[in-house]
mmCIF file of C-alpha atoms in Angstrom:
data_model
loop_
_atom_site.group_PDB
_atom_site.id
_atom_site.type_symbol
_atom_site.label_atom_id
_atom_site.label_comp_id
_atom_site.label_asym_id
_atom_site.label_seq_id
_atom_site.Cartn_x
_atom_site.Cartn_y
_atom_site.Cartn_z
ATOM 1 C CA MET O 1 -17.907 5.975 8.535
ATOM 2 C CA LYS O 2 -17.888 9.429 10.548
ATOM 3 C CA THR O 3 -14.393 10.716 11.951
ATOM 4 C CA HIS O 4 -13.178 10.962 15.450
ATOM 5 C CA TYR O 5 -14.173 14.955 14.527
ATOM 6 C CA GLN O 6 -17.593 13.895 13.638
ATOM 7 C CA VAL O 7 -18.686 11.178 16.638
ATOM 8 C CA LEU O 8 -16.788 13.916 19.403
ATOM 9 C CA GLY O 9 -18.852 16.953 17.328
ATOM 10 C CA VAL O 10 -16.132 19.258 17.460
ATOM 11 C CA SER O 11 -13.846 20.320 14.459
ATOM 12 C CA PRO O 12 -10.248 18.915 12.993
ATOM 13 C CA ARG O 13 -8.840 22.544 14.134
ATOM 14 C CA ALA O 14 -10.194 22.599 17.433
ATOM 15 C CA ASP O 15 -7.810 21.915 20.965
ATOM 16 C CA LEU O 16 -7.133 19.865 23.548
ATOM 17 C CA GLU O 17 -10.116 21.440 26.329
ATOM 18 C CA THR O 18 -12.791 21.989 23.202
ATOM 19 C CA ILE O 19 -12.456 18.230 22.472
ATOM 20 C CA LYS O 20 -11.855 17.597 26.330
ATOM 21 C CA ARG O 21 -15.295 19.636 27.071
ATOM 22 C CA ALA O 22 -16.900 17.923 23.528
ATOM 23 C CA PHE O 23 -15.937 13.963 25.274
ATOM 24 C CA ARG O 24 -17.698 14.479 28.657
ATOM 25 C CA GLN O 25 -20.401 15.668 26.807
ATOM 26 C CA ALA O 26 -21.019 13.801 24.331
ATOM 27 C CA ALA O 27 -20.009 10.407 27.468
ATOM 28 C CA LYS O 28 -22.862 11.968 29.221
ATOM 29 C CA ALA O 29 -25.299 11.457 26.452
ATOM 30 C CA HIS O 30 -24.454 7.605 25.816
ATOM 31 C CA HIS O 31 -23.303 6.170 28.901
ATOM 32 C CA PRO O 32 -25.587 3.590 30.042
ATOM 33 C CA ASP O 33 -26.734 4.159 33.752
ATOM 34 C CA LEU O 34 -27.113 7.478 33.072
ATOM 35 C CA ARG O 35 -29.547 6.178 30.730
ATOM 36 C CA GLY O 36 -30.923 3.355 32.945
ATOM 37 C CA GLY O 37 -30.112 -0.225 31.444
ATOM 38 C CA GLY O 38 -28.287 -1.101 29.088
ATOM 39 C CA ASP O 39 -28.534 -0.304 24.859
ATOM 40 C CA ALA O 40 -27.024 -1.815 22.897
ATOM 41 C CA ALA O 41 -26.443 0.852 20.296
ATOM 42 C CA ALA O 42 -25.573 3.780 23.307
ATOM 43 C CA GLU O 43 -22.232 1.255 24.232
ATOM 44 C CA HIS O 44 -21.209 0.741 20.339
ATOM 45 C CA GLN O 45 -21.196 4.715 21.000
ATOM 46 C CA LEU O 46 -19.842 5.102 23.557
ATOM 47 C CA LYS O 47 -16.776 2.886 22.494
ATOM 48 C CA LEU O 48 -16.499 4.749 19.281
ATOM 49 C CA ILE O 49 -16.696 8.410 21.328
ATOM 50 C CA ILE O 50 -14.122 6.318 23.541
ATOM 51 C CA ALA O 51 -11.400 5.620 21.082
ATOM 52 C CA ALA O 52 -12.023 8.958 19.198
ATOM 53 C CA TYR O 53 -11.415 11.148 22.474
ATOM 54 C CA ASN O 54 -8.106 8.508 22.700
ATOM 55 C CA VAL O 55 -6.610 9.220 19.447
ATOM 56 C CA LEU O 56 -6.578 12.987 20.108
ATOM 57 C CA ARG O 57 -6.271 13.401 22.476
ATOM 58 C CA ASP O 58 -2.845 12.382 22.537
ATOM 59 C CA PRO O 59 -0.730 15.305 19.218
ATOM 60 C CA ASP O 60 1.787 12.492 17.835
ATOM 61 C CA ARG O 61 -1.940 10.278 17.144
ATOM 62 C CA ARG O 62 -3.511 12.888 16.537
ATOM 63 C CA ALA O 63 -1.454 14.335 14.003
ATOM 64 C CA GLU O 64 -0.487 10.982 12.821
ATOM 65 C CA TYR O 65 -4.560 10.747 12.090
ATOM 66 C CA ASP O 66 -4.680 13.943 10.694
ATOM 67 C CA GLU O 67 -2.663 12.422 8.265
ATOM 68 C CA ARG O 68 -4.235 9.334 7.087
ATOM 69 C CA LEU O 69 -7.307 11.931 6.902
ATOM 70 C CA ALA O 70 -5.472 13.920 4.617
ATOM 71 C CA PHE O 71 -4.051 10.902 1.860
ATOM 72 C CA GLU O 72 -7.727 9.352 2.425
ATOM 73 C CA ARG O 73 -8.880 12.835 0.535
ATOM 74 C CA ARG O 74 -6.230 13.494 -2.130
ATOM 75 C CA ARG O 75 -6.912 9.483 -2.703
ATOM 76 C CA ILE O 76 -10.670 10.330 -3.398
ATOM 77 C CA ARG O 77 -10.476 13.181 -5.168
ATOM 78 C CA ARG O 78 -7.611 12.088 -8.119
ATOM 79 C CA ASP O 79 -10.323 9.214 -7.943
ATOM 80 C CA ARG O 80 -12.872 11.857 -8.908
ATOM 81 C CA TRP O 81 -10.440 13.533 -11.649
ATOM 82 C CA ASP O 82 -9.734 10.157 -12.840
ATOM 83 C CA ALA O 83 -13.013 8.915 -13.613
ATOM 84 C CA ALA O 84 -13.843 13.112 -15.602
ATOM 85 C CA LEU O 85 -10.597 11.379 -17.309
ATOM 86 C CA GLN O 86 -11.692 8.689 -18.381
ATOM 87 C CA PHE O 87 -15.620 9.921 -19.122
ATOM 88 C CA THR O 88 -13.947 12.744 -20.899
ATOM 89 C CA ALA O 89 -11.800 10.850 -23.283
ATOM 90 C CA ALA O 90 -13.994 7.972 -23.212
ATOM 91 C CA THR O 91 -16.630 11.116 -24.825
ATOM 92 C CA ALA O 92 -14.587 11.967 -27.082
ATOM 93 C CA VAL O 93 -13.740 8.069 -29.242
ATOM 94 C CA LEU O 94 -17.154 8.268 -29.261
ATOM 95 C CA SER O 95 -17.802 11.074 -30.351
ATOM 96 C CA ALA O 96 -15.104 10.334 -33.384
ATOM 97 C CA ILE O 97 -16.364 6.897 -33.494
ATOM 98 C CA LEU O 98 -20.156 8.381 -34.929
ATOM 99 C CA ILE O 99 -19.157 11.209 -36.786
ATOM 100 C CA GLY O 100 -16.730 8.914 -38.927
ATOM 101 C CA LEU O 101 -19.843 6.778 -39.431
ATOM 102 C CA GLU O 102 -21.528 9.839 -40.369
ATOM 103 C CA LEU O 103 -19.327 10.795 -43.028
ATOM 104 C CA LEU O 104 -19.408 6.947 -44.039
ATOM 105 C CA LEU O 105 -23.009 6.101 -44.255
ATOM 106 C CA LEU O 106 -24.294 9.442 -45.614
ATOM 107 C CA PRO O 107 -24.932 10.542 -48.842
ATOM 108 C CA SER O 108 -21.769 12.509 -50.837
ATOM 109 C CA VAL O 109 -20.963 15.531 -50.464
ATOM 110 C CA GLY O 110 -21.056 16.091 -53.793
ATOM 111 C CA ASP O 111 -24.903 14.725 -54.053
ATOM 112 C CA ARG O 112 -25.254 17.839 -50.603
ATOM 113 C CA LEU O 113 -24.107 20.742 -53.468
ATOM 114 C CA GLY O 114 -26.977 19.027 -55.575
ATOM 115 C CA LYS O 115 -24.166 18.380 -58.397
ATOM 116 C CA PRO O 116 -25.985 18.718 -62.341
ATOM 117 C CA GLU O 117 -27.022 15.832 -63.137
ATOM 118 C CA ALA O 118 -25.073 15.126 -66.607
ATOM 119 C CA THR O 119 -21.776 14.893 -64.440
ATOM 120 C CA ARG O 120 -23.369 11.262 -63.668
ATOM 121 C CA SER O 121 -22.561 7.828 -64.894
ATOM 122 C CA VAL O 122 -25.234 6.017 -66.579
ATOM 123 C CA ALA O 123 -24.890 3.357 -62.866
ATOM 124 C CA GLN O 124 -26.171 5.890 -60.688
ATOM 125 C CA ARG O 125 -29.011 7.639 -62.162
ATOM 126 C CA PRO O 126 -31.823 6.432 -61.263
ATOM 127 C CA VAL O 127 -34.246 4.573 -62.957
ATOM 128 C CA THR O 128 -37.026 6.261 -64.748
ATOM 129 C CA GLN O 129 -40.792 4.606 -66.256
ATOM 130 C CA SER O 130 -40.927 5.192 -69.838
ATOM 131 C CA ARG O 131 -43.621 7.536 -70.608
ATOM 132 C CA PRO O 132 -45.634 7.269 -73.651
ATOM 133 C CA GLU O 133 -44.494 9.730 -76.167
ATOM 134 C CA PRO O 134 -46.829 12.417 -77.516
ATOM 135 C CA PRO O 135 -47.937 12.102 -81.548
ATOM 136 C CA GLY O 136 -45.820 14.334 -83.754
ATOM 137 C CA ALA O 137 -42.477 13.851 -81.239
ATOM 138 C CA PRO O 138 -39.348 12.922 -82.556
ATOM 139 C CA PRO O 139 -38.134 9.865 -81.627
ATOM 140 C CA ALA O 140 -36.008 9.891 -78.734
ATOM 141 C CA PRO O 141 -31.540 8.579 -79.310
ATOM 142 C CA ALA O 142 -31.343 5.156 -77.812
ATOM 143 C CA VAL O 143 -29.126 5.015 -75.088
ATOM 144 C CA PRO O 144 -26.630 2.082 -75.857
ATOM 145 C CA GLU O 145 -25.934 -0.138 -72.890
ATOM 146 C CA SER O 146 -23.237 -0.470 -71.254
ATOM 147 C CA THR O 147 -21.108 -4.128 -71.114
ATOM 148 C CA SER O 148 -19.618 -3.126 -68.435
ATOM 149 C CA ALA O 149 -20.230 -0.822 -65.544
ATOM 150 C CA VAL O 150 -19.253 2.032 -65.329
ATOM 151 C CA PRO O 151 -16.722 3.607 -62.818
ATOM 152 C CA PRO O 152 -18.228 6.885 -61.011
ATOM 153 C CA ALA O 153 -17.448 10.818 -61.643
ATOM 154 C CA SER O 154 -15.029 12.274 -59.069
ATOM 155 C CA PRO O 155 -16.713 14.925 -57.284
ATOM 156 C CA PRO O 156 -15.718 18.412 -57.935
ATOM 157 C CA PRO O 157 -13.218 19.729 -55.565
ATOM 158 C CA LEU O 158 -15.118 22.003 -52.231
ATOM 159 C CA PRO O 159 -14.586 25.145 -52.246
ATOM 160 C CA PRO O 160 -11.841 26.355 -49.971
ATOM 161 C CA PRO O 161 -14.082 27.879 -46.703
ATOM 162 C CA LEU O 162 -16.737 24.669 -46.941
ATOM 163 C CA ALA O 163 -13.919 22.176 -47.698
ATOM 164 C CA ALA O 164 -12.023 23.534 -43.534
ATOM 165 C CA ALA O 165 -15.576 22.385 -42.229
ATOM 166 C CA GLN O 166 -16.130 19.317 -42.972
ATOM 167 C CA ALA O 167 -12.705 17.784 -42.716
ATOM 168 C CA PRO O 168 -11.634 17.710 -39.083
ATOM 169 C CA ALA O 169 -8.122 19.260 -38.189
ATOM 170 C CA GLN O 170 -5.497 16.994 -38.180
ATOM 171 C CA GLU O 171 -1.831 17.094 -37.549
ATOM 172 C CA ALA O 172 0.369 14.238 -38.269
ATOM 173 C CA MET O 173 2.698 12.847 -35.232
ATOM 174 C CA ALA O 174 6.319 11.579 -35.135
ATOM 175 C CA ASP O 175 5.024 7.841 -36.460
ATOM 176 C CA GLY O 176 3.191 9.454 -39.496
ATOM 177 C CA VAL O 177 0.196 8.364 -38.110
ATOM 178 C CA VAL O 178 -2.274 11.151 -38.580
ATOM 179 C CA ARG O 179 -4.482 12.195 -35.589
ATOM 180 C CA GLU O 180 -6.644 14.733 -35.034
ATOM 181 C CA THR O 181 -6.191 17.472 -33.211
ATOM 182 C CA PRO O 182 -7.466 17.601 -29.016
ATOM 183 C CA THR O 183 -10.349 20.244 -28.555
ATOM 184 C CA SER O 184 -9.955 19.178 -24.706
ATOM 185 C CA ALA O 185 -8.097 19.498 -22.209
ATOM 186 C CA ALA O 186 -7.953 15.862 -21.122
ATOM 187 C CA GLY O 187 -7.561 15.886 -24.885
ATOM 188 C CA PHE O 188 -4.130 17.807 -24.328
ATOM 189 C CA VAL O 189 -2.700 16.648 -21.310
ATOM 190 C CA LYS O 190 -3.307 12.311 -23.261
ATOM 191 C CA ARG O 191 -1.228 13.756 -26.681
ATOM 192 C CA GLY O 192 0.907 15.161 -23.887
ATOM 193 C CA LEU O 193 1.870 12.810 -21.965
ATOM 194 C CA GLU O 194 2.530 10.661 -25.384
ATOM 195 C CA ARG O 195 4.639 12.764 -27.024
ATOM 196 C CA SER O 196 6.378 12.686 -23.440
ATOM 197 C CA GLN O 197 6.953 9.207 -23.306
ATOM 198 C CA GLN O 198 8.088 9.212 -26.867
ATOM 199 C CA GLY O 199 10.955 12.076 -26.144
ATOM 200 C CA ASP O 200 9.247 14.406 -28.015
ATOM 201 C CA LEU O 201 9.349 16.713 -24.630
ATOM 202 C CA ASP O 202 8.587 20.204 -27.078
ATOM 203 C CA GLY O 203 5.602 18.536 -28.218
ATOM 204 C CA ALA O 204 4.477 17.622 -25.342
ATOM 205 C CA ILE O 205 4.806 20.928 -23.275
ATOM 206 C CA ALA O 206 3.464 22.630 -26.005
ATOM 207 C CA ASP O 207 0.369 20.605 -25.093
ATOM 208 C CA PHE O 208 0.231 21.370 -21.690
ATOM 209 C CA ASP O 209 0.006 24.623 -22.613
ATOM 210 C CA GLU O 210 -3.180 23.983 -24.348
ATOM 211 C CA ALA O 211 -4.258 21.687 -21.634
ATOM 212 C CA VAL O 212 -3.394 25.004 -19.314
ATOM 213 C CA ARG O 213 -5.253 27.722 -20.839
ATOM 214 C CA LEU O 214 -8.875 25.388 -21.180
ATOM 215 C CA ALA O 215 -8.155 23.982 -17.340
ATOM 216 C CA PRO O 216 -6.301 26.771 -15.516
ATOM 217 C CA ARG O 217 -7.013 25.292 -11.806
ATOM 218 C CA ASN O 218 -5.219 21.769 -12.556
ATOM 219 C CA ALA O 219 -2.564 21.373 -10.212
ATOM 220 C CA ASP O 220 -1.577 17.592 -11.700
ATOM 221 C CA LEU O 221 -1.114 19.802 -15.188
ATOM 222 C CA TYR O 222 1.501 22.066 -14.043
ATOM 223 C CA ARG O 223 3.174 18.938 -12.643
ATOM 224 C CA TYR O 224 3.076 17.612 -15.877
ATOM 225 C CA ARG O 225 4.725 20.195 -17.309
ATOM 226 C CA ALA O 226 7.407 20.806 -14.994
ATOM 227 C CA ARG O 227 8.426 17.556 -15.831
ATOM 228 C CA ASP O 228 9.152 18.010 -18.851
ATOM 229 C CA LEU O 229 10.570 20.571 -18.342
ATOM 230 C CA GLY O 230 13.242 19.714 -15.839
ATOM 231 C CA ARG O 231 13.986 16.736 -18.730
ATOM 232 C CA ARG O 232 14.729 20.100 -20.863
ATOM 233 C CA GLY O 233 17.389 21.302 -18.320
ATOM 234 C CA ARG O 234 14.500 24.365 -17.785
ATOM 235 C CA TRP O 235 14.384 24.797 -14.266
ATOM 236 C CA ASP O 236 13.850 28.058 -12.931
ATOM 237 C CA ARG O 237 9.711 27.755 -15.244
ATOM 238 C CA ALA O 238 9.593 24.310 -13.605
ATOM 239 C CA VAL O 239 10.274 25.409 -10.329
ATOM 240 C CA ALA O 240 7.633 27.896 -11.471
ATOM 241 C CA ASP O 241 4.706 25.827 -12.560
ATOM 242 C CA TYR O 242 5.576 23.077 -8.584
ATOM 243 C CA GLU O 243 4.718 27.033 -7.216
ATOM 244 C CA ARG O 244 1.169 26.490 -8.764
ATOM 245 C CA ALA O 245 0.570 23.168 -8.542
ATOM 246 C CA ILE O 246 1.416 23.884 -4.620
ATOM 247 C CA ARG O 247 -1.104 26.719 -4.593
ATOM 248 C CA LEU O 248 -3.923 24.046 -6.081
ATOM 249 C CA ASP O 249 -2.678 21.614 -4.112
ATOM 250 C CA PRO O 250 -1.113 22.048 -1.185
ATOM 251 C CA ASN O 251 -1.606 18.835 0.600
ATOM 252 C CA ASN O 252 0.570 16.824 -1.974
ATOM 253 C CA PRO O 253 3.664 15.518 -0.942
ATOM 254 C CA THR O 254 4.708 14.095 -4.546
ATOM 255 C CA LEU O 255 4.264 18.153 -5.587
ATOM 256 C CA PHE O 256 6.764 19.168 -2.775
ATOM 257 C CA ARG O 257 8.956 16.265 -3.126
ATOM 258 C CA GLU O 258 9.736 17.212 -7.056
ATOM 259 C CA ARG O 259 9.796 20.557 -6.647
ATOM 260 C CA GLY O 260 12.860 20.106 -3.568
ATOM 261 C CA LEU O 261 14.592 17.979 -6.322
ATOM 262 C CA ALA O 262 14.771 20.687 -9.046
ATOM 263 C CA LEU O 263 15.525 23.475 -6.543
ATOM 264 C CA GLN O 264 18.356 20.586 -5.982
ATOM 265 C CA GLN O 265 19.390 20.859 -9.998
ATOM 266 C CA LYS O 266 19.477 24.332 -9.179
ATOM 267 C CA GLY O 267 21.870 24.293 -6.439
ATOM 268 C CA GLU O 268 19.391 25.413 -3.592
ATOM 269 C CA LEU O 269 20.329 22.925 -1.086
ATOM 270 C CA ASP O 270 19.084 24.873 2.210
ATOM 271 C CA GLU O 271 15.265 25.854 0.062
ATOM 272 C CA ALA O 272 15.638 21.642 -1.511
ATOM 273 C CA LEU O 273 15.353 20.400 2.180
ATOM 274 C CA LEU O 274 12.614 22.432 2.658
ATOM 275 C CA ASP O 275 10.186 20.981 0.346
ATOM 276 C CA LEU O 276 11.856 17.325 1.994
ATOM 277 C CA ASP O 277 11.172 18.308 5.144
ATOM 278 C CA ARG O 278 7.551 18.670 4.372
ATOM 279 C CA ALA O 279 7.048 15.588 1.451
ATOM 280 C CA VAL O 280 8.032 13.789 5.023
ATOM 281 C CA ARG O 281 6.250 14.498 7.227
ATOM 282 C CA MET O 282 3.517 14.083 5.032
ATOM 283 C CA SER O 283 4.365 11.029 3.808
ATOM 284 C CA PHE O 284 6.599 9.920 6.805
ATOM 285 C CA THR O 285 6.241 5.840 5.704
ATOM 286 C CA ASP O 286 8.245 6.719 1.837
ATOM 287 C CA PRO O 287 11.344 5.238 1.648
ATOM 288 C CA ASP O 288 12.659 7.818 -1.608
ATOM 289 C CA LEU O 289 11.806 10.842 0.605
ATOM 290 C CA TYR O 290 14.376 9.827 2.986
ATOM 291 C CA ASN O 291 16.436 8.517 0.064
ATOM 292 C CA ASP O 292 16.187 11.623 -1.644
ATOM 293 C CA ARG O 293 16.377 14.365 1.570
ATOM 294 C CA GLY O 294 19.601 11.739 2.364
ATOM 295 C CA ALA O 295 21.521 12.653 -0.849
ATOM 296 C CA VAL O 296 21.152 16.769 -0.638
ATOM 297 C CA TRP O 297 22.380 15.912 2.856
ATOM 298 C CA LEU O 298 24.862 14.641 1.423
ATOM 299 C CA ALA O 299 26.126 17.083 -1.074
ATOM 300 C CA LYS O 300 25.989 19.342 0.987
ATOM 301 C CA GLY O 301 28.740 17.206 3.181
ATOM 302 C CA ARG O 302 26.730 16.176 5.945
ATOM 303 C CA TYR O 303 27.560 12.934 6.219
ATOM 304 C CA ASP O 304 25.688 12.398 9.666
ATOM 305 C CA ARG O 305 22.004 13.578 8.047
ATOM 306 C CA ALA O 306 22.264 11.958 4.669
ATOM 307 C CA LEU O 307 23.438 8.638 6.054
ATOM 308 C CA ALA O 308 20.566 8.245 8.913
ATOM 309 C CA ASP O 309 18.240 9.241 6.016
ATOM 310 C CA PHE O 310 19.930 6.733 4.309
ATOM 311 C CA ASN O 311 19.435 3.622 6.915
ATOM 312 C CA GLN O 312 15.785 5.205 7.389
ATOM 313 C CA ALA O 313 15.419 4.221 4.085
ATOM 314 C CA LEU O 314 16.573 1.152 3.552
ATOM 315 C CA LYS O 315 14.521 -0.024 6.964
ATOM 316 C CA LEU O 316 11.463 0.797 5.486
ATOM 317 C CA ASN O 317 12.846 -1.193 1.844
ATOM 318 C CA PRO O 318 16.159 -3.341 2.051
ATOM 319 C CA GLY O 319 16.019 -3.761 -1.634
ATOM 320 C CA LEU O 320 16.632 -0.016 -1.687
ATOM 321 C CA ALA O 321 18.870 0.168 -4.404
ATOM 322 C CA ALA O 322 19.772 3.949 -4.348
ATOM 323 C CA ALA O 323 20.068 4.555 -1.209
ATOM 324 C CA THR O 324 22.580 1.096 -0.597
ATOM 325 C CA ALA O 325 24.691 3.283 -3.497
ATOM 326 C CA ARG O 326 24.442 6.146 -1.870
ATOM 327 C CA ARG O 327 24.878 5.098 1.768
ATOM 328 C CA GLU O 328 28.860 3.397 0.567
ATOM 329 C CA GLU O 329 29.239 7.145 -0.424
ATOM 330 C CA ALA O 330 28.595 8.834 2.208
ATOM 331 C CA LEU O 331 30.529 5.910 4.960
ATOM 332 C CA ALA O 332 33.932 6.698 2.668
ATOM 333 C CA ARG O 333 33.366 10.400 3.049
ATOM 334 C CA LYS O 334 33.102 9.890 6.068
ATOM 335 C CA ARG O 335 35.814 8.504 6.529
ATOM 336 C CA GLU O 336 37.848 10.668 4.953
ATOM 337 C CA GLN O 337 36.948 13.487 6.539
ATOM 338 C CA GLN O 338 37.833 11.710 9.378
ATOM 339 C CA ILE O 339 41.192 11.329 8.670
ATOM 340 C CA ALA O 340 41.861 15.187 7.388
ATOM 341 C CA ASP O 341 40.312 16.239 10.424
ATOM 342 C CA ASP O 342 42.813 13.742 12.022
ATOM 343 C CA SER O 343 45.903 15.122 10.616
ATOM 344 C CA ARG O 344 45.396 18.812 11.181
ATOM 345 C CA ALA O 345 45.059 18.057 14.623
ATOM 346 C CA ARG O 346 47.925 15.955 14.819
ATOM 347 C CA PRO O 347 51.373 18.168 16.678
ATOM 348 C CA GLU O 348 53.838 18.961 14.621
ATOM 349 C CA ALA O 349 57.328 16.444 15.613
ATOM 350 C CA SER O 350 59.752 19.117 17.459
ATOM 351 C CA GLU O 351 62.851 18.880 16.254
ATOM 352 C CA THR O 352 65.326 18.442 18.570
ATOM 353 C CA THR O 353 69.199 20.095 18.206
ATOM 354 C CA GLY O 354 72.632 20.086 19.843
ATOM 355 C CA THR O 355 72.181 24.012 20.187
ATOM 356 C CA LEU O 356 72.366 26.313 23.428
ATOM 357 C CA PRO O 357 69.948 28.800 24.998
ATOM 358 C CA SER O 358 70.873 32.495 24.001
ATOM 359 C CA GLU O 359 72.463 34.332 27.118
ATOM 360 C CA GLY O 360 69.223 36.427 26.715
ATOM 361 C CA MET O 361 66.758 33.356 27.647
ATOM 362 C CA PRO O 362 65.833 32.534 31.189
ATOM 363 C CA LYS O 363 67.667 28.876 32.775
ATOM 364 C CA ARG O 364 64.404 27.360 34.094
#
């Protein structure tokens, strides 16, 4: 479906005069009276042109429409990236299954290396047809028949270089399960998320380091690493990762929100408010953003601004418990501040005594 800008044939950065001029030209081209008769397709196109012009000529409605377009573009981009990750993970799983089947079905490594025939057991030796002995040849020694199956001899150990080439890289996880070491960015991300859920933050950060090295243009990788760095209390590195992610994805309100929360943890409240303001403008229907910004206003002692944000958060989500608790805290602090201000502004009662004024004082 075409956007309003495509309907009018203008750029998303076009000014109001350009939009008006494009509207007049498009309306003349599709107006039924000017085309000499009724045309259902032309009438439908004219309705689309009028609807697009009504939205784009109003600054507020245009800003809201641009936000919806940006959100839709981000959603499509995230869906494509998720599909790519799922495809990569499925490919890695299929490759592991194929490797396992190959190791099970193909001959043993010892046979490929040319193990001597003498080391094979009787059960493993191939059955050969007897040939007539030449006259005068000594009789061959009889092979006694075994009454039970002889277990095959264990293959000799592989040389170190070949053993390393045949065995895939493995690593013991915290839960005791041995898993193959990832070789792609998607594999490191998957294992890093698992480690993060298990509480192994250092291992998760190391996996995200490898993922960033393999795919340095992915904003989500910096965000994952910054989140675990913050959980470790390493806020400087977390903020630096959020800055890299924002440079790669500048229209993502989640990145501005999380960087604002990290700046709040560092005590940089003014910078945190700037990031949260941007996030609110990008996603003005998210109650959590108003709640987070209200918490920063509360930390700065701006109780009226904090109450306004908490009220807006509860208006969008009446069941948001965090906003309710913080609103009560802001009200209590505001009452304490008002009582303190009233006590300072109240004049002290003058003490009356029976002493007469000194003679040097003029009489009224």
